[in-house]
Amino acid sequence: MASVEYITYKGILFPPKDYSLETLNQMENEFQILDDDIINVASPKSGTNWMSEILGLISQKGDPTWTHSTLVWDRSPWIETNGGLQRALKNPPPRLLNSHVPFQLFPKSFLQTKAKVIYTLRNPKDVLVSFYHFSMIIQTLKDPGSLEEFLDKFLSGNVIYGSWFDHVKGWMELKGSPNFFYITYEELLQDLRGCVEKICHFLGKELSSQQIDSVVEYASFQKMKDNKMSNFSQVPDHFMDHKKGKLLRKGISGDWKNHLTEAQNEHFDRVYWENMQGMNTTFPWD
Ligand code: A3P
């Protein structure tokens, strides 16, 4: 694995390829969020691509033609990447946008709009495990080292996009505002149909029962794994080593139990509670 040096923007690490200080600055300070934008926000490995598929399907009333013919990063570009920001500027409204950035780096223009944010969270222990595996297959990420080493980096926020805790605390400050909706990966797993209904309600989209069935069907793990527009199989080899693994790896909750030792789990819990004190939200994993 070649060595990778991250770039730092306002104290947050980003990969060197397809990211630049110019783009990050432009995204934060110049990019115009529009009233009818729908923005899918999540910390990396929390189910971002799953939510993209769901939102793409909802926008098409369950018809999979678009999600089966257009690459996910073109349908809902990551606005902090060089290519994604350019694509976002070209896509006609109403746009679907993706972002992993912590709230303090998000486009300043957002606060003057009615754009809707859907924030997806996931048990951070499963985020850690998913992130660890992903770091081994993405060539533009640092070699994660051992899980023990990566755990320390993850808990101290020494990973791309910064601390999971800061991400959650920053975005959850918007809780209660009418254009912010949050949901967990665990809820999606448990009751995808119920979640799709809630998301439609938040977006003000009325889908028939059959259309919702179709969203649920095409957003399933297996259907997404088979959708080459969404499964990252089209990511060039110099970005992703396809022999080593896949984006749609396991798609379950609780995989951390197969990876963390008892001591690592206790350490994680201690850091979690230190950091999450004062959060007045309870999550499925608490
Ligand atoms: P695992 O690595 O635990 O399998 P992101 O899109 O934020 O990078 O998150 C990737 C994680 O979401 C991966 O987790 C992936 O398998 C999971 N995922 C993607 N689509 C999914 C789906 N339809 N159902 C369940 N999990 C899904």
Short mmCIF file of C-alpha atoms and ligand atoms in Angstrom, two decimals:
data_model
loop_
_atom_site.label_atom_id
_atom_site.label_comp_id
_atom_site.label_asym_id
_atom_site.label_seq_id
_atom_site.Cartn_x
_atom_site.Cartn_y
_atom_site.Cartn_z
CA MET A 1 0.00 0.00 0.00
CA ALA A 2 1.52 3.35 -1.05
CA SER A 3 1.80 5.92 1.72
CA VAL A 4 -0.87 8.63 1.73
CA GLU A 5 -0.64 12.13 3.21
CA TYR A 6 -3.90 13.79 4.14
CA ILE A 7 -4.64 17.47 3.62
CA THR A 8 -5.97 19.52 6.54
CA TYR A 9 -8.74 22.09 6.20
CA LYS A 10 -9.67 23.98 9.37
CA GLY A 11 -8.23 21.19 11.49
CA ILE A 12 -10.11 18.39 9.68
CA LEU A 13 -8.31 15.72 7.63
CA PHE A 14 -9.30 14.97 4.04
CA PRO A 15 -7.83 12.52 1.51
CA PRO A 16 -5.45 14.09 -1.01
CA LYS A 17 -7.14 12.76 -4.18
CA ASP A 18 -10.23 14.58 -5.46
CA TYR A 19 -10.12 16.99 -2.50
CA SER A 20 -8.37 20.36 -2.34
CA LEU A 21 -8.25 23.34 -0.04
CA GLU A 22 -9.69 25.48 -2.87
CA THR A 23 -12.71 23.24 -3.31
CA LEU A 24 -13.31 22.95 0.43
CA ASN A 25 -13.17 26.72 0.76
CA GLN A 26 -15.47 27.19 -2.23
CA MET A 27 -17.91 24.61 -0.87
CA GLU A 28 -18.00 26.25 2.54
CA ASN A 29 -18.06 29.90 1.56
CA GLU A 30 -19.36 30.28 -2.00
CA PHE A 31 -21.49 27.29 -2.93
CA GLN A 32 -25.19 28.19 -2.94
CA ILE A 33 -27.52 25.72 -1.36
CA LEU A 34 -30.96 26.06 -2.97
CA ASP A 35 -34.35 25.91 -1.27
CA ASP A 36 -35.33 22.72 -3.04
CA ASP A 37 -32.05 20.85 -2.41
CA ILE A 38 -32.29 17.59 -0.48
CA ILE A 39 -29.04 16.90 1.30
CA ASN A 40 -27.97 13.51 2.53
CA VAL A 41 -25.50 13.96 5.39
CA ALA A 42 -23.74 11.24 7.34
CA SER A 43 -20.33 10.59 8.83
CA PRO A 44 -18.42 8.14 6.63
CA LYS A 45 -19.61 4.53 6.84
CA SER A 46 -22.92 5.37 8.47
CA GLY A 47 -25.10 4.37 5.52
CA THR A 48 -24.58 7.35 3.21
CA ASN A 49 -24.88 5.34 0.01
CA TRP A 50 -27.92 3.51 1.29
CA MET A 51 -29.66 6.82 1.98
CA SER A 52 -28.61 8.07 -1.47
CA GLU A 53 -30.32 5.08 -3.04
CA ILE A 54 -33.44 5.61 -0.93
CA LEU A 55 -33.63 9.31 -1.79
CA GLY A 56 -32.91 8.66 -5.47
CA LEU A 57 -35.72 6.11 -5.58
CA ILE A 58 -38.13 8.35 -3.68
CA SER A 59 -37.42 11.18 -6.12
CA GLN A 60 -38.45 8.82 -8.95
CA LYS A 61 -41.51 7.49 -7.08
CA GLY A 62 -39.93 4.07 -6.79
CA ASP A 63 -38.98 3.72 -10.46
CA PRO A 64 -35.40 2.33 -10.52
CA THR A 65 -34.56 3.53 -14.06
CA TRP A 66 -32.51 6.48 -12.81
CA THR A 67 -30.70 4.67 -9.99
CA HIS A 68 -29.90 1.87 -12.44
CA SER A 69 -28.55 4.13 -15.16
CA THR A 70 -26.72 6.98 -13.39
CA LEU A 71 -23.76 6.64 -11.05
CA VAL A 72 -24.45 7.47 -7.43
CA TRP A 73 -21.82 10.22 -7.34
CA ASP A 74 -23.48 11.89 -10.33
CA ARG A 75 -27.02 11.50 -8.97
CA SER A 76 -26.10 12.89 -5.58
CA PRO A 77 -22.62 14.35 -5.69
CA TRP A 78 -20.42 14.73 -2.60
CA ILE A 79 -20.12 18.51 -2.56
CA GLU A 80 -16.79 18.58 -0.73
CA THR A 81 -14.96 16.72 -3.51
CA ASN A 82 -13.52 18.46 -6.57
CA GLY A 83 -15.59 16.41 -8.99
CA GLY A 84 -18.68 16.44 -6.79
CA LEU A 85 -18.81 20.20 -6.40
CA GLN A 86 -18.53 20.70 -10.17
CA ARG A 87 -21.24 18.14 -10.73
CA ALA A 88 -23.50 19.76 -8.12
CA LEU A 89 -23.12 23.08 -9.91
CA LYS A 90 -24.26 21.45 -13.16
CA ASN A 91 -27.13 19.28 -11.90
CA PRO A 92 -30.54 20.86 -12.47
CA PRO A 93 -32.74 21.53 -9.44
CA PRO A 94 -34.27 19.92 -7.49
CA ARG A 95 -30.87 18.49 -6.57
CA LEU A 96 -29.86 15.59 -4.38
CA LEU A 97 -26.56 16.30 -2.64
CA ASN A 98 -24.33 14.23 -0.38
CA SER A 99 -21.92 15.36 2.26
CA HIS A 100 -19.78 13.91 5.02
CA VAL A 101 -18.49 17.24 6.33
CA PRO A 102 -18.98 18.27 9.95
CA PHE A 103 -21.57 21.00 10.39
CA GLN A 104 -19.03 23.76 10.96
CA LEU A 105 -17.64 23.26 7.44
CA PHE A 106 -21.02 22.89 5.70
CA PRO A 107 -21.92 25.62 3.14
CA LYS A 108 -22.71 28.80 5.01
CA SER A 109 -25.52 29.54 2.54
CA PHE A 110 -27.52 26.61 3.95
CA LEU A 111 -28.80 28.55 6.95
CA GLN A 112 -30.61 31.05 4.71
CA THR A 113 -32.50 28.34 2.84
CA LYS A 114 -35.33 25.87 3.28
CA ALA A 115 -33.18 23.03 1.93
CA LYS A 116 -33.82 19.75 3.71
CA VAL A 117 -31.13 17.74 5.46
CA ILE A 118 -31.45 14.06 6.23
CA TYR A 119 -28.83 13.02 8.74
CA THR A 120 -28.07 9.31 9.12
CA LEU A 121 -26.28 7.99 12.18
CA ARG A 122 -25.00 4.51 12.96
CA ASN A 123 -23.64 2.74 16.02
CA PRO A 124 -20.09 4.14 16.08
CA LYS A 125 -18.65 0.71 16.85
CA ASP A 126 -20.06 -0.58 13.56
CA VAL A 127 -18.89 2.62 11.86
CA LEU A 128 -15.40 1.88 13.14
CA VAL A 129 -15.40 -1.68 11.79
CA SER A 130 -16.85 -0.65 8.43
CA PHE A 131 -14.37 2.24 8.19
CA TYR A 132 -11.49 -0.07 9.04
CA HIS A 133 -12.34 -2.45 6.20
CA PHE A 134 -13.04 0.39 3.79
CA SER A 135 -9.65 1.94 4.58
CA MET A 136 -8.00 -1.26 3.41
CA ILE A 137 -9.63 -1.15 -0.01
CA ILE A 138 -9.58 2.57 -0.79
CA GLN A 139 -6.17 3.50 -2.14
CA THR A 140 -6.52 7.18 -1.28
CA LEU A 141 -6.94 6.45 2.45
CA LYS A 142 -4.10 5.78 4.85
CA ASP A 143 -3.33 2.19 5.68
CA PRO A 144 -5.41 1.75 8.86
CA GLY A 145 -2.79 -0.47 10.54
CA SER A 146 -4.16 -2.88 13.12
CA LEU A 147 -7.73 -2.52 14.39
CA GLU A 148 -6.23 -1.45 17.74
CA GLU A 149 -4.32 1.36 16.01
CA PHE A 150 -7.31 2.42 13.96
CA LEU A 151 -9.51 2.38 17.05
CA ASP A 152 -7.24 4.96 18.71
CA LYS A 153 -7.31 7.13 15.60
CA PHE A 154 -11.06 6.86 15.31
CA LEU A 155 -11.72 7.72 18.95
CA SER A 156 -9.37 10.70 18.86
CA GLY A 157 -10.80 12.00 15.57
CA ASN A 158 -7.53 11.45 13.74
CA VAL A 159 -9.35 10.16 10.65
CA ILE A 160 -10.79 11.79 7.54
CA TYR A 161 -13.72 14.10 8.30
CA GLY A 162 -12.63 14.30 11.95
CA SER A 163 -14.22 13.06 15.14
CA TRP A 164 -17.41 11.01 14.95
CA PHE A 165 -18.48 12.58 18.25
CA ASP A 166 -18.04 16.14 16.98
CA HIS A 167 -19.87 15.22 13.78
CA VAL A 168 -22.88 13.93 15.66
CA LYS A 169 -22.90 16.73 18.22
CA GLY A 170 -22.55 19.40 15.55
CA TRP A 171 -25.30 18.13 13.28
CA MET A 172 -27.66 17.15 16.08
CA GLU A 173 -27.73 20.80 17.18
CA LEU A 174 -30.20 21.18 14.30
CA LYS A 175 -32.60 18.72 15.92
CA GLY A 176 -36.04 20.29 16.13
CA SER A 177 -35.56 22.59 13.15
CA PRO A 178 -38.18 21.97 10.45
CA ASN A 179 -35.69 21.28 7.67
CA PHE A 180 -33.68 18.69 9.62
CA PHE A 181 -34.55 15.01 9.93
CA TYR A 182 -32.38 12.35 11.51
CA ILE A 183 -32.58 8.61 11.34
CA THR A 184 -30.33 5.71 12.27
CA TYR A 185 -28.90 2.90 10.19
CA GLU A 186 -30.33 0.53 12.78
CA GLU A 187 -33.87 1.84 12.21
CA LEU A 188 -33.41 1.46 8.45
CA LEU A 189 -32.38 -2.16 9.00
CA GLN A 190 -35.24 -2.88 11.33
CA ASP A 191 -38.08 -1.28 9.41
CA LEU A 192 -37.06 0.09 6.03
CA ARG A 193 -40.65 0.60 4.89
CA GLY A 194 -41.58 2.57 7.99
CA CYS A 195 -38.45 4.70 7.55
CA VAL A 196 -39.22 5.35 3.87
CA GLU A 197 -42.69 6.51 4.88
CA LYS A 198 -41.22 8.88 7.46
CA ILE A 199 -38.69 10.25 4.97
CA CYS A 200 -41.45 10.81 2.38
CA HIS A 201 -43.47 12.64 5.01
CA PHE A 202 -40.51 14.85 5.90
CA LEU A 203 -39.89 15.62 2.22
CA GLY A 204 -43.57 16.27 1.55
CA LYS A 205 -43.64 13.51 -1.10
CA GLU A 206 -46.75 11.46 -1.50
CA LEU A 207 -46.01 7.99 -2.81
CA SER A 208 -48.56 5.22 -3.24
CA SER A 209 -48.18 2.02 -1.28
CA GLN A 210 -46.88 0.26 -4.40
CA GLN A 211 -44.34 3.00 -5.05
CA ILE A 212 -43.09 2.69 -1.48
CA ASP A 213 -42.83 -1.08 -1.94
CA SER A 214 -40.66 -0.43 -4.95
CA VAL A 215 -38.35 1.96 -3.03
CA VAL A 216 -37.98 -0.70 -0.33
CA GLU A 217 -37.29 -3.43 -2.86
CA TYR A 218 -34.63 -1.54 -4.81
CA ALA A 219 -32.93 -0.16 -1.70
CA SER A 220 -32.42 -3.64 -0.25
CA PHE A 221 -28.86 -4.77 0.42
CA GLN A 222 -28.96 -7.41 -2.31
CA LYS A 223 -30.49 -5.15 -4.98
CA MET A 224 -27.97 -2.42 -4.18
CA LYS A 225 -25.11 -4.91 -4.21
CA ASP A 226 -26.20 -5.90 -7.73
CA ASN A 227 -26.64 -2.29 -8.92
CA LYS A 228 -23.39 -1.34 -10.58
CA MET A 229 -24.38 2.33 -10.48
CA SER A 230 -24.42 2.17 -6.68
CA ASN A 231 -22.07 -0.59 -5.57
CA PHE A 232 -18.80 1.25 -6.34
CA SER A 233 -17.76 -1.43 -8.87
CA GLN A 234 -17.26 1.46 -11.33
CA VAL A 235 -14.76 3.24 -9.07
CA PRO A 236 -11.43 3.18 -10.97
CA ASP A 237 -8.81 0.69 -9.75
CA HIS A 238 -6.41 3.43 -8.72
CA PHE A 239 -9.02 4.59 -6.16
CA MET A 240 -10.32 1.24 -4.97
CA ASP A 241 -8.74 -2.19 -4.88
CA HIS A 242 -11.74 -4.26 -5.94
CA LYS A 243 -9.93 -7.50 -5.18
CA LYS A 244 -9.73 -6.62 -1.50
CA GLY A 245 -13.35 -5.86 -0.73
CA LYS A 246 -16.62 -4.16 -1.52
CA LEU A 247 -18.60 -1.12 -0.39
CA LEU A 248 -21.57 -3.35 0.39
CA ARG A 249 -19.62 -5.55 2.76
CA LYS A 250 -22.00 -7.07 5.34
CA GLY A 251 -24.82 -4.60 5.82
CA ILE A 252 -25.66 -5.69 9.35
CA SER A 253 -25.76 -4.18 12.79
CA GLY A 254 -23.50 -5.48 15.57
CA ASP A 255 -20.58 -6.69 13.47
CA TRP A 256 -18.34 -4.90 16.00
CA LYS A 257 -18.93 -7.86 18.32
CA ASN A 258 -16.91 -9.98 15.89
CA HIS A 259 -13.99 -7.57 15.99
CA LEU A 260 -13.58 -5.72 19.29
CA THR A 261 -12.04 -7.39 22.32
CA GLU A 262 -13.70 -6.90 25.69
CA ALA A 263 -11.01 -4.40 26.67
CA GLN A 264 -11.41 -2.45 23.42
CA ASN A 265 -15.16 -2.40 23.88
CA GLU A 266 -14.87 -1.08 27.45
CA HIS A 267 -12.41 1.56 26.32
CA PHE A 268 -14.78 2.56 23.52
CA ASP A 269 -17.67 2.85 25.97
CA ARG A 270 -15.66 5.07 28.31
CA VAL A 271 -14.67 7.44 25.52
CA TYR A 272 -18.21 7.36 24.13
CA TRP A 273 -19.81 8.41 27.41
CA GLU A 274 -17.20 11.07 28.11
CA ASN A 275 -17.88 12.59 24.72
CA MET A 276 -21.64 12.19 24.58
CA GLN A 277 -22.44 13.70 27.96
CA GLY A 278 -25.08 16.36 27.65
CA MET A 279 -26.61 14.92 24.45
CA ASN A 280 -30.32 14.81 25.08
CA THR A 281 -30.99 12.15 22.46
CA THR A 282 -31.00 8.41 23.01
CA PHE A 283 -29.87 6.20 20.15
CA PRO A 284 -30.72 2.54 19.51
CA TRP A 285 -27.20 1.49 20.59
CA ASP A 286 -27.18 3.40 23.90
P1 A3P B 1 -20.62 -2.53 6.28
O1 A3P B 1 -19.21 -2.20 5.93
O2 A3P B 1 -20.80 -2.70 7.77
O3 A3P B 1 -21.19 -3.68 5.52
P2 A3P B 1 -21.38 4.42 3.61
O4 A3P B 1 -22.32 4.36 2.47
O5 A3P B 1 -21.66 5.55 4.55
O6 A3P B 1 -19.96 4.37 3.16
O7 A3P B 1 -21.65 3.14 4.51
C1 A3P B 1 -21.32 1.84 4.03
C2 A3P B 1 -22.00 0.81 4.91
O8 A3P B 1 -23.40 0.80 4.62
C3 A3P B 1 -21.47 -0.59 4.66
O9 A3P B 1 -21.52 -1.25 5.92
C4 A3P B 1 -22.51 -1.12 3.68
O10 A3P B 1 -22.60 -2.53 3.62
C5 A3P B 1 -23.77 -0.53 4.28
N1 A3P B 1 -24.91 -0.52 3.33
C6 A3P B 1 -24.95 0.04 2.11
N2 A3P B 1 -26.13 -0.21 1.51
C7 A3P B 1 -26.85 -0.96 2.38
C8 A3P B 1 -28.14 -1.57 2.34
N3 A3P B 1 -28.94 -1.45 1.28
N4 A3P B 1 -28.55 -2.28 3.42
C9 A3P B 1 -27.76 -2.41 4.49
N5 A3P B 1 -26.51 -1.87 4.60
C10 A3P B 1 -26.06 -1.15 3.54
#
